[in-house]
mmCIF file of C-alpha atoms in Angstrom:
data_model
loop_
_atom_site.group_PDB
_atom_site.id
_atom_site.type_symbol
_atom_site.label_atom_id
_atom_site.label_comp_id
_atom_site.label_asym_id
_atom_site.label_seq_id
_atom_site.Cartn_x
_atom_site.Cartn_y
_atom_site.Cartn_z
ATOM 1 C CA VAL U 1 34.536 7.805 -17.602
ATOM 2 C CA LEU U 2 30.746 7.421 -17.421
ATOM 3 C CA VAL U 3 30.894 4.191 -19.413
ATOM 4 C CA PHE U 4 33.598 2.847 -17.082
ATOM 5 C CA ILE U 5 31.574 3.760 -13.965
ATOM 6 C CA SER U 6 28.411 2.283 -15.459
ATOM 7 C CA ILE U 7 30.153 -0.965 -16.441
ATOM 8 C CA SER U 8 31.790 -1.223 -13.010
ATOM 9 C CA PHE U 9 28.467 -0.658 -11.239
ATOM 10 C CA THR U 10 26.796 -3.252 -13.455
ATOM 11 C CA LEU U 11 29.449 -5.912 -12.960
ATOM 12 C CA ILE U 12 29.609 -5.481 -9.197
ATOM 13 C CA SER U 13 25.823 -5.493 -8.785
ATOM 14 C CA ARG U 14 25.497 -8.482 -11.126
ATOM 15 C CA PHE U 15 27.808 -10.685 -9.117
ATOM 16 C CA THR U 16 27.045 -9.454 -5.589
ATOM 17 C CA ASP U 17 23.313 -8.587 -5.980
ATOM 18 C CA LYS U 18 24.033 -5.250 -4.280
ATOM 19 C CA LEU U 19 26.668 -2.534 -4.298
ATOM 20 C CA PRO U 20 28.045 -1.655 -0.855
ATOM 21 C CA VAL U 21 29.182 1.934 -0.382
ATOM 22 C CA GLY U 22 30.248 2.325 3.234
ATOM 23 C CA THR U 23 27.188 1.638 5.394
ATOM 24 C CA LYS U 24 24.892 2.088 2.383
ATOM 25 C CA THR U 25 23.866 -0.363 -0.300
ATOM 26 C CA VAL U 26 22.532 0.426 -3.760
ATOM 27 C CA MET U 27 19.907 -1.889 -5.256
ATOM 28 C CA VAL U 28 17.831 -2.043 -8.421
ATOM 29 C CA VAL U 29 14.067 -2.472 -7.944
ATOM 30 C CA ALA U 30 13.025 -5.251 -10.322
ATOM 31 C CA THR U 31 9.276 -5.407 -9.536
ATOM 32 C CA ASP U 32 6.442 -2.969 -8.933
ATOM 33 C CA SER U 33 5.300 -4.349 -5.555
ATOM 34 C CA MET U 34 6.180 -1.072 -3.810
ATOM 35 C CA SER U 35 4.992 1.304 -6.543
ATOM 36 C CA GLU U 36 1.506 2.186 -5.291
ATOM 37 C CA LYS U 37 -0.713 2.064 -2.211
ATOM 38 C CA HIS U 38 -3.377 -0.618 -1.942
ATOM 39 C CA PRO U 39 -6.622 0.797 -0.449
ATOM 40 C CA ASP U 40 -6.735 -1.940 2.251
ATOM 41 C CA ASN U 41 -3.385 -0.860 3.674
ATOM 42 C CA PHE U 42 -4.561 1.788 6.153
ATOM 43 C CA TYR U 43 -1.045 2.255 7.530
ATOM 44 C CA LEU U 44 0.037 3.858 4.230
ATOM 45 C CA SER U 45 -2.194 6.930 4.591
ATOM 46 C CA ASN U 46 0.668 9.115 5.877
ATOM 47 C CA ARG U 47 3.550 7.241 4.225
ATOM 48 C CA ASN U 48 4.680 8.385 0.803
ATOM 49 C CA ASN U 49 7.894 6.445 0.383
ATOM 50 C CA GLN U 50 6.817 4.206 -2.477
ATOM 51 C CA PHE U 51 9.164 3.789 -5.438
ATOM 52 C CA GLN U 52 8.767 2.664 -9.027
ATOM 53 C CA GLN U 53 9.960 -0.462 -10.756
ATOM 54 C CA TYR U 54 13.409 -0.039 -12.354
ATOM 55 C CA SER U 55 14.462 2.589 -9.829
ATOM 56 C CA ILE U 56 17.753 2.442 -7.999
ATOM 57 C CA ILE U 57 17.277 2.825 -4.254
ATOM 58 C CA ILE U 58 19.710 3.296 -1.406
ATOM 59 C CA LEU U 59 19.532 1.050 1.646
ATOM 60 C CA GLU U 60 21.334 1.512 4.933
ATOM 61 C CA LYS U 61 22.766 -1.243 7.054
ATOM 62 C CA VAL U 62 20.797 -1.425 10.251
ATOM 63 C CA ASP U 63 20.864 -3.418 13.453
ATOM 64 C CA PRO U 64 17.897 -5.804 13.247
ATOM 65 C CA ASP U 65 16.784 -4.673 16.719
ATOM 66 C CA ASP U 66 16.352 -1.133 15.338
ATOM 67 C CA LEU U 67 13.821 -2.205 12.707
ATOM 68 C CA GLU U 68 10.275 -1.073 13.377
ATOM 69 C CA LYS U 69 6.837 -1.777 12.022
ATOM 70 C CA TYR U 70 6.273 -0.046 8.639
ATOM 71 C CA ASP U 71 9.980 0.258 7.790
ATOM 72 C CA VAL U 72 10.807 -0.727 4.201
ATOM 73 C CA ILE U 73 13.501 -3.404 4.076
ATOM 74 C CA ALA U 74 15.348 -5.506 1.520
ATOM 75 C CA PHE U 75 15.835 -9.149 2.385
ATOM 76 C CA LYS U 76 17.067 -12.391 0.872
ATOM 77 C CA THR U 77 14.817 -15.333 0.053
ATOM 78 C CA PRO U 78 16.099 -18.666 -1.261
ATOM 79 C CA THR U 79 15.548 -17.498 -4.857
ATOM 80 C CA VAL U 80 15.518 -13.663 -5.015
ATOM 81 C CA THR U 81 16.042 -10.465 -3.060
ATOM 82 C CA LEU U 82 12.792 -8.664 -2.167
ATOM 83 C CA ILE U 83 11.985 -5.151 -0.987
ATOM 84 C CA HIS U 84 8.834 -4.932 1.155
ATOM 85 C CA ARG U 85 7.355 -3.058 4.105
ATOM 86 C CA ILE U 86 7.297 -4.582 7.591
ATOM 87 C CA VAL U 87 3.621 -4.963 8.579
ATOM 88 C CA GLY U 88 4.205 -7.089 11.665
ATOM 89 C CA ILE U 89 6.945 -8.447 13.902
ATOM 90 C CA GLU U 90 6.739 -11.983 15.299
ATOM 91 C CA THR U 91 8.994 -12.940 18.164
ATOM 92 C CA SER U 92 9.429 -16.532 19.290
ATOM 93 C CA THR U 93 12.046 -18.716 20.938
ATOM 94 C CA SER U 94 13.562 -19.413 17.509
ATOM 95 C CA GLY U 95 14.081 -15.686 16.865
ATOM 96 C CA THR U 96 12.409 -12.644 15.351
ATOM 97 C CA LYS U 97 10.659 -12.761 12.000
ATOM 98 C CA TYR U 98 9.318 -9.760 10.113
ATOM 99 C CA VAL U 99 5.957 -10.065 8.394
ATOM 100 C CA THR U 100 6.378 -8.093 5.175
ATOM 101 C CA CYS U 101 4.133 -7.127 2.300
ATOM 102 C CA GLY U 102 4.474 -5.062 -0.862
ATOM 103 C CA ASP U 103 2.460 -1.812 -0.713
ATOM 104 C CA LYS U 104 0.691 -2.679 -3.953
ATOM 105 C CA TYR U 105 -0.938 -5.739 -2.363
ATOM 106 C CA SER U 106 -3.450 -6.038 0.450
ATOM 107 C CA TYR U 107 -1.931 -7.068 3.762
ATOM 108 C CA ILE U 108 -5.363 -8.521 4.652
ATOM 109 C CA THR U 109 -5.436 -11.107 1.838
ATOM 110 C CA LYS U 110 -1.775 -11.982 2.440
ATOM 111 C CA THR U 111 -1.109 -12.579 -1.253
ATOM 112 C CA ASP U 112 2.353 -11.028 -1.134
ATOM 113 C CA GLN U 113 3.562 -11.681 2.418
ATOM 114 C CA HIS U 114 6.972 -13.006 3.336
ATOM 115 C CA LYS U 115 8.517 -13.614 6.764
ATOM 116 C CA PRO U 116 12.273 -13.051 6.670
ATOM 117 C CA SER U 117 14.376 -13.617 9.762
ATOM 118 C CA GLN U 118 16.811 -11.066 11.145
ATOM 119 C CA ASN U 119 19.674 -12.802 9.300
ATOM 120 C CA ASP U 120 17.896 -12.372 5.952
ATOM 121 C CA VAL U 121 17.659 -8.562 6.185
ATOM 122 C CA ILE U 122 20.065 -6.672 3.898
ATOM 123 C CA GLY U 123 19.110 -3.131 4.869
ATOM 124 C CA ARG U 124 16.445 -0.456 5.399
ATOM 125 C CA TYR U 125 15.293 1.928 2.655
ATOM 126 C CA THR U 126 16.673 5.453 3.197
ATOM 127 C CA GLY U 127 14.079 7.244 1.081
ATOM 128 C CA ILE U 128 16.563 8.006 -1.704
ATOM 129 C CA GLU U 129 15.461 6.840 -5.146
ATOM 130 C CA ILE U 130 16.886 7.358 -8.628
ATOM 131 C CA PRO U 131 13.975 6.619 -10.971
ATOM 132 C CA PHE U 132 14.348 4.466 -14.103
ATOM 133 C CA LEU U 133 18.154 4.205 -14.023
ATOM 134 C CA GLY U 134 17.806 0.606 -12.895
ATOM 135 C CA ALA U 135 16.396 -0.333 -16.314
ATOM 136 C CA LEU U 136 19.772 0.535 -17.841
ATOM 137 C CA VAL U 137 21.599 -1.500 -15.210
ATOM 138 C CA LEU U 138 19.316 -4.503 -15.727
ATOM 139 C CA PHE U 139 19.779 -4.226 -19.494
ATOM 140 C CA MET U 140 23.543 -4.095 -19.135
ATOM 141 C CA GLN U 141 23.459 -7.207 -16.925
ATOM 142 C CA ALA U 142 21.556 -9.197 -19.552
ATOM 143 C CA PRO U 143 23.509 -10.999 -22.299
ATOM 144 C CA SER U 144 22.071 -8.652 -24.924
ATOM 145 C CA GLY U 145 23.257 -5.625 -22.929
ATOM 146 C CA ILE U 146 26.753 -7.034 -22.514
ATOM 147 C CA ILE U 147 26.952 -7.749 -26.256
ATOM 148 C CA THR U 148 25.699 -4.218 -27.012
ATOM 149 C CA VAL U 149 28.342 -2.606 -24.792
ATOM 150 C CA ILE U 150 31.110 -4.734 -26.322
ATOM 151 C CA ALA U 151 29.874 -3.894 -29.840
ATOM 152 C CA LEU U 152 29.804 -0.162 -29.030
ATOM 153 C CA LEU U 153 33.327 -0.271 -27.640
ATOM 154 C CA LEU U 154 34.555 -2.121 -30.740
ATOM 155 C CA CYS U 155 32.833 0.447 -32.992
ATOM 156 C CA LEU U 156 34.517 3.282 -31.090
ATOM 157 C CA LEU U 157 37.909 1.613 -31.432
ATOM 158 C CA MET U 158 37.383 0.992 -35.150
ATOM 159 C CA PHE U 159 36.202 4.546 -35.688
ATOM 160 C CA ASP U 160 39.253 5.913 -33.897
ATOM 161 C CA SER U 161 41.706 3.799 -35.875
ATOM 162 C CA ASN U 162 39.924 4.483 -39.190
ATOM 163 C CA SER U 163 39.663 8.232 -38.602
ATOM 164 C CA GLY U 164 43.456 8.449 -38.469
ATOM 165 C CA GLN U 165 43.717 6.504 -41.715
ATOM 166 C CA ILE U 166 41.084 8.725 -43.380
ATOM 167 C CA SER U 167 42.903 11.904 -42.293
ATOM 168 C CA LYS U 168 46.160 10.511 -43.638
ATOM 169 C CA GLU U 169 44.576 9.681 -47.025
ATOM 170 C CA GLN U 170 42.944 13.137 -47.244
ATOM 171 C CA LYS U 171 46.293 14.809 -46.565
ATOM 172 C CA LEU U 172 47.967 12.710 -49.262
ATOM 173 C CA ARG U 173 45.272 13.666 -51.800
ATOM 174 C CA THR U 174 45.454 17.336 -50.863
ATOM 175 C CA ASP U 175 49.224 17.322 -51.208
ATOM 176 C CA PHE U 176 48.945 15.576 -54.574
ATOM 177 C CA LEU U 177 46.528 18.229 -55.837
#
């Protein structure tokens, strides 16, 4: 049952980049940009909602108008999905953009800033984290992980079919003796 759930979770997250569960979404954290507080980021002094690389976090769907400065959000870019903290909100005639930065980097030097629009936002971090389980999910999404799972399943099937044959042969030998 656990293998089935794990494989299902992996396949769904591999092809959809997230796993929707009602109004919540589960995501794997692939980088360490939110793992520690940079000393320049004064706004982090009373915020302790950082999370480690390879964690699984839960996001909630949120109306973009409800997002506030210093919320942690996941958003789409043309190449990847990122999880950063909102450090500023820019409103213009073309719409609202969120200035975001990973906690590990200085918001002053702007080395890790992105400006997603409201349409790019996937959800807001709920504060729920499952550490290190994401490493297993990422492994199972890789070709080597898929091959490993298939090989394990084949080994289990072979063991099951051979154990019946072994028991049958042992019974025959016992009866013969």
